[in-house]
Amino acid sequence: MFNKKTVRDIDVNGKRVLTRVDYNVPLEGGEVVDDTRIKATLPTINYLREKGARIILVTHLGRPGGKVIPALRLDPVAKALSRLLGVEVKKVDETVDGQAREAVRNLKQGEVLLLENIRFNCEEKANDPEFAQKLASLADVFVNDAFGSAHRAHASTVGVPRYLPAVAGFLMERELVQLSKLLENPQRPFYAVLGGNKVSTKIGVIKCFLQIVEAIFLGGGMCFTFLKAKGYSVGNSIVQKDFLEEATCILKKVNDNEAKLKLPVDVVVAQEISPQAEWKVVPVDSIPDGWMGLDIGPETIASYQRSLSDASTIFWNGPMGVFEIETFAAGTKAIAETLANSNATTIVGGGDSDAALRRFKLEEKVTFISTGGGACLKFLEGVELPGVEVLEDRD
Ligand code: ADP
Ligand code: MG
């Protein structure tokens, strides 16, 4: 259950409120090309403005590796946020030093200031206590609205709360409330559809979900590690060798209940990942040498759709194929449509799954899309997120 204090539980009038957001958004040619994560924080920012707070936003963007990378400056983000809020967002080129301090001093009630990319400072990832204290000294209270970064123990997520009262923002609250429902009392039958490129990032959630769902349907690049573990020859399909043993172990465990972990029965194969590539559909036991599986096949789609038709809850993470290319998008599109047309509670996690839903214009048709990829999976694995743990409990 969600039992953390939120912005509603504290007085923010006139206060300097340091708000950690996750504006790790894609940029192209100096513009934000997907503002989903920015939009998701508007309820918290608008609430703080209405209550007369002085809002200091802090986020990371990309992986600058602890130094200033001009292409990862946050000016395009400030511009996008200004447009969405309808007021000018002030932006400084420093995170904690002179310019930032000066800007905070001049910040009036209801105004919004964006600090420079926190990961320009190597102390952020190292969770350096002195740096965290310096960051904290800019403000009176701390609000964490960065669900997407809650699984990381960095200075701006777990460091600052050592020095300031710390509560959750509305996005953080919404994410945790929605995702908790999957773990606490899901309506059954409850199914998970899991795909994506790497089994390494999903193995935890597969193991965990085997305990709590009626069935898991696998697709995407990661299913080839399982198919190979089963003894199939998978050609050049993506396989993570380090995880073959664990995949074998999982398969052995579910062997007496094959309906529990479903693997594709056919796949779309090609010799290269390109829109021009020649492609064909083959049964999983007939992937030719030199070819790779890039989507689930039509029989698999039909079978997954049939099985999902009686769902009361569906969790989906990870595209079923290389959906960025039309030729290999059918599996992902079919799953997206199945969720969109289902009466079940449908919850989607993962940046690329979210992008896929938007591409098919189905993002409004699911119950909830998490803004956190890694954080969402960690949470569903039952891991307590460090950035959440440090927030104050509600009495
Ligand atoms: P999410 O961000 O939703 O968690 P992932 O990051 O795990 O998803 O995986 C998304 C990526 O996986 C996509 O870029 C997609 O092209 C790739 N992918 C899906 N299926 C395959 C496949 N069969 N082979 C290689 N890559 C794949
Ligand atoms: Mg991804």
PDB file of N, CA and C in Angstrom, residues 215-277:
ATOM      1  N   ALA A 215      -0.554 -16.588 -16.470  1.00  0.00           N
ATOM      2  CA  ALA A 215       0.365 -16.978 -17.549  1.00  0.00           C
ATOM      3  C   ALA A 215       1.182 -15.789 -18.035  1.00  0.00           C
ATOM      4  N   ILE A 216       2.371 -16.106 -18.537  1.00  0.00           N
ATOM      5  CA  ILE A 216       3.236 -15.090 -19.158  1.00  0.00           C
ATOM      6  C   ILE A 216       3.368 -15.430 -20.641  1.00  0.00           C
ATOM      7  N   PHE A 217       3.235 -14.431 -21.496  1.00  0.00           N
ATOM      8  CA  PHE A 217       3.402 -14.611 -22.944  1.00  0.00           C
ATOM      9  C   PHE A 217       4.678 -13.904 -23.358  1.00  0.00           C
ATOM     10  N   LEU A 218       5.616 -14.642 -23.883  1.00  0.00           N
ATOM     11  CA  LEU A 218       6.912 -14.052 -24.236  1.00  0.00           C
ATOM     12  C   LEU A 218       7.015 -13.738 -25.713  1.00  0.00           C
ATOM     13  N   GLY A 219       7.710 -12.648 -25.993  1.00  0.00           N
ATOM     14  CA  GLY A 219       7.990 -12.267 -27.374  1.00  0.00           C
ATOM     15  C   GLY A 219       9.239 -11.409 -27.382  1.00  0.00           C
ATOM     16  N   GLY A 220       9.453 -10.685 -28.472  1.00  0.00           N
ATOM     17  CA  GLY A 220      10.617  -9.801 -28.545  1.00  0.00           C
ATOM     18  C   GLY A 220      11.911 -10.574 -28.656  1.00  0.00           C
ATOM     19  N   GLY A 221      13.007  -9.827 -28.624  1.00  0.00           N
ATOM     20  CA  GLY A 221      14.311 -10.456 -28.759  1.00  0.00           C
ATOM     21  C   GLY A 221      14.592 -11.444 -27.635  1.00  0.00           C
ATOM     22  N   MET A 222      14.045 -11.149 -26.471  1.00  0.00           N
ATOM     23  CA  MET A 222      14.432 -11.970 -25.326  1.00  0.00           C
ATOM     24  C   MET A 222      13.896 -13.401 -25.386  1.00  0.00           C
ATOM     25  N   CYS A 223      12.868 -13.634 -26.200  1.00  0.00           N
ATOM     26  CA  CYS A 223      12.327 -14.995 -26.225  1.00  0.00           C
ATOM     27  C   CYS A 223      13.308 -15.972 -26.890  1.00  0.00           C
ATOM     28  N   PHE A 224      14.283 -15.428 -27.634  1.00  0.00           N
ATOM     29  CA  PHE A 224      15.218 -16.343 -28.311  1.00  0.00           C
ATOM     30  C   PHE A 224      16.218 -16.980 -27.349  1.00  0.00           C
ATOM     31  N   THR A 225      16.473 -16.312 -26.240  1.00  0.00           N
ATOM     32  CA  THR A 225      17.299 -16.949 -25.214  1.00  0.00           C
ATOM     33  C   THR A 225      16.547 -18.167 -24.664  1.00  0.00           C
ATOM     34  N   PHE A 226      15.244 -18.022 -24.504  1.00  0.00           N
ATOM     35  CA  PHE A 226      14.432 -19.144 -24.015  1.00  0.00           C
ATOM     36  C   PHE A 226      14.313 -20.244 -25.074  1.00  0.00           C
ATOM     37  N   LEU A 227      14.106 -19.828 -26.324  1.00  0.00           N
ATOM     38  CA  LEU A 227      13.967 -20.830 -27.392  1.00  0.00           C
ATOM     39  C   LEU A 227      15.263 -21.623 -27.546  1.00  0.00           C
ATOM     40  N   LYS A 228      16.383 -20.925 -27.426  1.00  0.00           N
ATOM     41  CA  LYS A 228      17.667 -21.613 -27.522  1.00  0.00           C
ATOM     42  C   LYS A 228      17.857 -22.552 -26.321  1.00  0.00           C
ATOM     43  N   ALA A 229      17.457 -22.062 -25.157  1.00  0.00           N
ATOM     44  CA  ALA A 229      17.553 -22.897 -23.949  1.00  0.00           C
ATOM     45  C   ALA A 229      16.705 -24.158 -24.102  1.00  0.00           C
ATOM     46  N   LYS A 230      15.646 -24.046 -24.885  1.00  0.00           N
ATOM     47  CA  LYS A 230      14.773 -25.200 -25.135  1.00  0.00           C
ATOM     48  C   LYS A 230      15.384 -26.164 -26.143  1.00  0.00           C
ATOM     49  N   GLY A 231      16.462 -25.724 -26.781  1.00  0.00           N
ATOM     50  CA  GLY A 231      17.148 -26.606 -27.722  1.00  0.00           C
ATOM     51  C   GLY A 231      16.919 -26.270 -29.182  1.00  0.00           C
ATOM     52  N   TYR A 232      16.148 -25.227 -29.452  1.00  0.00           N
ATOM     53  CA  TYR A 232      15.937 -24.836 -30.849  1.00  0.00           C
ATOM     54  C   TYR A 232      17.176 -24.142 -31.390  1.00  0.00           C
ATOM     55  N   SER A 233      17.347 -24.257 -32.695  1.00  0.00           N
ATOM     56  CA  SER A 233      18.396 -23.495 -33.331  1.00  0.00           C
ATOM     57  C   SER A 233      17.776 -22.152 -33.731  1.00  0.00           C
ATOM     58  N   VAL A 234      18.375 -21.038 -33.296  1.00  0.00           N
ATOM     59  CA  VAL A 234      17.728 -19.733 -33.488  1.00  0.00           C
ATOM     60  C   VAL A 234      18.463 -18.848 -34.492  1.00  0.00           C
ATOM     61  N   GLY A 235      19.388 -19.425 -35.255  1.00  0.00           N
ATOM     62  CA  GLY A 235      20.103 -18.656 -36.276  1.00  0.00           C
ATOM     63  C   GLY A 235      20.849 -17.487 -35.658  1.00  0.00           C
ATOM     64  N   ASN A 236      20.684 -16.311 -36.256  1.00  0.00           N
ATOM     65  CA  ASN A 236      21.372 -15.114 -35.753  1.00  0.00           C
ATOM     66  C   ASN A 236      20.508 -14.291 -34.800  1.00  0.00           C
ATOM     67  N   SER A 237      19.412 -14.856 -34.323  1.00  0.00           N
ATOM     68  CA  SER A 237      18.541 -14.104 -33.411  1.00  0.00           C
ATOM     69  C   SER A 237      19.337 -13.689 -32.184  1.00  0.00           C
ATOM     70  N   ILE A 238      18.902 -12.595 -31.566  1.00  0.00           N
ATOM     71  CA  ILE A 238      19.595 -12.077 -30.389  1.00  0.00           C
ATOM     72  C   ILE A 238      19.454 -13.073 -29.229  1.00  0.00           C
ATOM     73  N   VAL A 239      20.600 -13.475 -28.687  1.00  0.00           N
ATOM     74  CA  VAL A 239      20.606 -14.419 -27.554  1.00  0.00           C
ATOM     75  C   VAL A 239      21.595 -13.887 -26.532  1.00  0.00           C
ATOM     76  N   GLN A 240      21.212 -13.879 -25.275  1.00  0.00           N
ATOM     77  CA  GLN A 240      22.166 -13.512 -24.218  1.00  0.00           C
ATOM     78  C   GLN A 240      22.677 -14.797 -23.577  1.00  0.00           C
ATOM     79  N   LYS A 241      23.869 -15.179 -23.992  1.00  0.00           N
ATOM     80  CA  LYS A 241      24.434 -16.474 -23.576  1.00  0.00           C
ATOM     81  C   LYS A 241      24.524 -16.607 -22.056  1.00  0.00           C
ATOM     82  N   ASP A 242      24.833 -15.490 -21.401  1.00  0.00           N
ATOM     83  CA  ASP A 242      24.991 -15.528 -19.941  1.00  0.00           C
ATOM     84  C   ASP A 242      23.692 -15.902 -19.214  1.00  0.00           C
ATOM     85  N   PHE A 243      22.595 -15.838 -19.944  1.00  0.00           N
ATOM     86  CA  PHE A 243      21.326 -16.107 -19.286  1.00  0.00           C
ATOM     87  C   PHE A 243      20.690 -17.420 -19.717  1.00  0.00           C
ATOM     88  N   LEU A 244      21.420 -18.190 -20.535  1.00  0.00           N
ATOM     89  CA  LEU A 244      20.874 -19.472 -21.006  1.00  0.00           C
ATOM     90  C   LEU A 244      20.599 -20.419 -19.843  1.00  0.00           C
ATOM     91  N   GLU A 245      21.521 -20.430 -18.900  1.00  0.00           N
ATOM     92  CA  GLU A 245      21.366 -21.343 -17.773  1.00  0.00           C
ATOM     93  C   GLU A 245      20.123 -20.987 -16.950  1.00  0.00           C
ATOM     94  N   GLU A 246      19.979 -19.704 -16.698  1.00  0.00           N
ATOM     95  CA  GLU A 246      18.825 -19.270 -15.912  1.00  0.00           C
ATOM     96  C   GLU A 246      17.523 -19.529 -16.671  1.00  0.00           C
ATOM     97  N   ALA A 247      17.558 -19.305 -17.982  1.00  0.00           N
ATOM     98  CA  ALA A 247      16.371 -19.567 -18.803  1.00  0.00           C
ATOM     99  C   ALA A 247      16.022 -21.063 -18.746  1.00  0.00           C
ATOM    100  N   THR A 248      17.038 -21.898 -18.829  1.00  0.00           N
ATOM    101  CA  THR A 248      16.821 -23.346 -18.754  1.00  0.00           C
ATOM    102  C   THR A 248      16.167 -23.710 -17.427  1.00  0.00           C
ATOM    103  N   CYS A 249      16.674 -23.100 -16.389  1.00  0.00           N
ATOM    104  CA  CYS A 249      16.177 -23.348 -15.040  1.00  0.00           C
ATOM    105  C   CYS A 249      14.700 -22.956 -14.918  1.00  0.00           C
ATOM    106  N   ILE A 250      14.368 -21.784 -15.460  1.00  0.00           N
ATOM    107  CA  ILE A 250      12.979 -21.312 -15.415  1.00  0.00           C
ATOM    108  C   ILE A 250      12.081 -22.268 -16.204  1.00  0.00           C
ATOM    109  N   LEU A 251      12.555 -22.693 -17.392  1.00  0.00           N
ATOM    110  CA  LEU A 251      11.755 -23.597 -18.227  1.00  0.00           C
ATOM    111  C   LEU A 251      11.517 -24.931 -17.511  1.00  0.00           C
ATOM    112  N   LYS A 252      12.534 -25.390 -16.824  1.00  0.00           N
ATOM    113  CA  LYS A 252      12.422 -26.664 -16.104  1.00  0.00           C
ATOM    114  C   LYS A 252      11.360 -26.542 -15.011  1.00  0.00           C
ATOM    115  N   LYS A 253      11.391 -25.403 -14.359  1.00  0.00           N
ATOM    116  CA  LYS A 253      10.465 -25.166 -13.251  1.00  0.00           C
ATOM    117  C   LYS A 253       9.012 -25.151 -13.719  1.00  0.00           C
ATOM    118  N   VAL A 254       8.774 -24.594 -14.908  1.00  0.00           N
ATOM    119  CA  VAL A 254       7.380 -24.497 -15.365  1.00  0.00           C
ATOM    120  C   VAL A 254       6.972 -25.680 -16.232  1.00  0.00           C
ATOM    121  N   ASN A 255       7.865 -26.596 -16.414  1.00  0.00           N
ATOM    122  CA  ASN A 255       7.623 -27.688 -17.358  1.00  0.00           C
ATOM    123  C   ASN A 255       6.337 -28.465 -17.106  1.00  0.00           C
ATOM    124  N   ASP A 256       6.006 -28.641 -15.836  1.00  0.00           N
ATOM    125  CA  ASP A 256       4.778 -29.379 -15.535  1.00  0.00           C
ATOM    126  C   ASP A 256       3.546 -28.508 -15.779  1.00  0.00           C
ATOM    127  N   ASN A 257       3.760 -27.265 -16.148  1.00  0.00           N
ATOM    128  CA  ASN A 257       2.638 -26.382 -16.424  1.00  0.00           C
ATOM    129  C   ASN A 257       2.988 -25.491 -17.610  1.00  0.00           C
ATOM    130  N   GLU A 258       2.940 -26.084 -18.797  1.00  0.00           N
ATOM    131  CA  GLU A 258       3.398 -25.372 -19.993  1.00  0.00           C
ATOM    132  C   GLU A 258       2.571 -24.151 -20.329  1.00  0.00           C
ATOM    133  N   ALA A 259       1.323 -24.139 -19.833  1.00  0.00           N
ATOM    134  CA  ALA A 259       0.459 -23.003 -20.125  1.00  0.00           C
ATOM    135  C   ALA A 259       0.910 -21.761 -19.380  1.00  0.00           C
ATOM    136  N   LYS A 260       1.817 -21.939 -18.438  1.00  0.00           N
ATOM    137  CA  LYS A 260       2.219 -20.822 -17.578  1.00  0.00           C
ATOM    138  C   LYS A 260       3.199 -19.867 -18.277  1.00  0.00           C
ATOM    139  N   LEU A 261       4.111 -20.411 -19.046  1.00  0.00           N
ATOM    140  CA  LEU A 261       5.099 -19.579 -19.741  1.00  0.00           C
ATOM    141  C   LEU A 261       5.017 -19.907 -21.229  1.00  0.00           C
ATOM    142  N   LYS A 262       4.342 -19.026 -21.969  1.00  0.00           N
ATOM    143  CA  LYS A 262       4.108 -19.290 -23.384  1.00  0.00           C
ATOM    144  C   LYS A 262       5.203 -18.694 -24.251  1.00  0.00           C
ATOM    145  N   LEU A 263       5.699 -19.497 -25.154  1.00  0.00           N
ATOM    146  CA  LEU A 263       6.708 -19.031 -26.113  1.00  0.00           C
ATOM    147  C   LEU A 263       6.095 -19.017 -27.509  1.00  0.00           C
ATOM    148  N   PRO A 264       6.649 -18.203 -28.415  1.00  0.00           N
ATOM    149  CA  PRO A 264       6.111 -18.160 -29.773  1.00  0.00           C
ATOM    150  C   PRO A 264       6.200 -19.531 -30.452  1.00  0.00           C
ATOM    151  N   VAL A 265       5.227 -19.800 -31.338  1.00  0.00           N
ATOM    152  CA  VAL A 265       5.286 -21.028 -32.136  1.00  0.00           C
ATOM    153  C   VAL A 265       5.776 -20.744 -33.557  1.00  0.00           C
ATOM    154  N   ASP A 266       5.677 -19.473 -33.950  1.00  0.00           N
ATOM    155  CA  ASP A 266       6.241 -19.073 -35.247  1.00  0.00           C
ATOM    156  C   ASP A 266       6.816 -17.663 -35.139  1.00  0.00           C
ATOM    157  N   VAL A 267       7.754 -17.352 -36.008  1.00  0.00           N
ATOM    158  CA  VAL A 267       8.404 -16.036 -35.963  1.00  0.00           C
ATOM    159  C   VAL A 267       8.630 -15.492 -37.371  1.00  0.00           C
ATOM    160  N   VAL A 268       8.740 -14.160 -37.434  1.00  0.00           N
ATOM    161  CA  VAL A 268       9.110 -13.497 -38.686  1.00  0.00           C
ATOM    162  C   VAL A 268      10.630 -13.392 -38.680  1.00  0.00           C
ATOM    163  N   VAL A 269      11.255 -13.910 -39.739  1.00  0.00           N
ATOM    164  CA  VAL A 269      12.718 -13.866 -39.789  1.00  0.00           C
ATOM    165  C   VAL A 269      13.203 -13.059 -40.998  1.00  0.00           C
ATOM    166  N   ALA A 270      14.401 -12.503 -40.838  1.00  0.00           N
ATOM    167  CA  ALA A 270      15.063 -11.785 -41.936  1.00  0.00           C
ATOM    168  C   ALA A 270      16.561 -11.934 -41.721  1.00  0.00           C
ATOM    169  N   GLN A 271      17.343 -11.517 -42.743  1.00  0.00           N
ATOM    170  CA  GLN A 271      18.791 -11.644 -42.592  1.00  0.00           C
ATOM    171  C   GLN A 271      19.418 -10.372 -42.066  1.00  0.00           C
ATOM    172  N   GLU A 272      18.641  -9.284 -42.100  1.00  0.00           N
ATOM    173  CA  GLU A 272      19.144  -8.028 -41.536  1.00  0.00           C
ATOM    174  C   GLU A 272      17.976  -7.213 -41.011  1.00  0.00           C
ATOM    175  N   ILE A 273      18.312  -6.302 -40.091  1.00  0.00           N
ATOM    176  CA  ILE A 273      17.283  -5.432 -39.528  1.00  0.00           C
ATOM    177  C   ILE A 273      17.209  -4.186 -40.394  1.00  0.00           C
ATOM    178  N   SER A 274      16.377  -4.259 -41.445  1.00  0.00           N
ATOM    179  CA  SER A 274      16.220  -3.086 -42.308  1.00  0.00           C
ATOM    180  C   SER A 274      14.870  -3.171 -43.002  1.00  0.00           C
ATOM    181  N   PRO A 275      14.321  -2.014 -43.354  1.00  0.00           N
ATOM    182  CA  PRO A 275      12.997  -1.996 -43.984  1.00  0.00           C
ATOM    183  C   PRO A 275      12.996  -2.723 -45.340  1.00  0.00           C
ATOM    184  N   GLN A 276      14.161  -2.829 -45.967  1.00  0.00           N
ATOM    185  CA  GLN A 276      14.230  -3.469 -47.289  1.00  0.00           C
ATOM    186  C   GLN A 276      14.443  -4.974 -47.200  1.00  0.00           C
ATOM    187  N   ALA A 277      14.717  -5.456 -46.002  1.00  0.00           N
ATOM    188  CA  ALA A 277      15.110  -6.861 -45.862  1.00  0.00           C
ATOM    189  C   ALA A 277      14.028  -7.817 -46.369  1.00  0.00           C
TER     190      ALA A 277
END
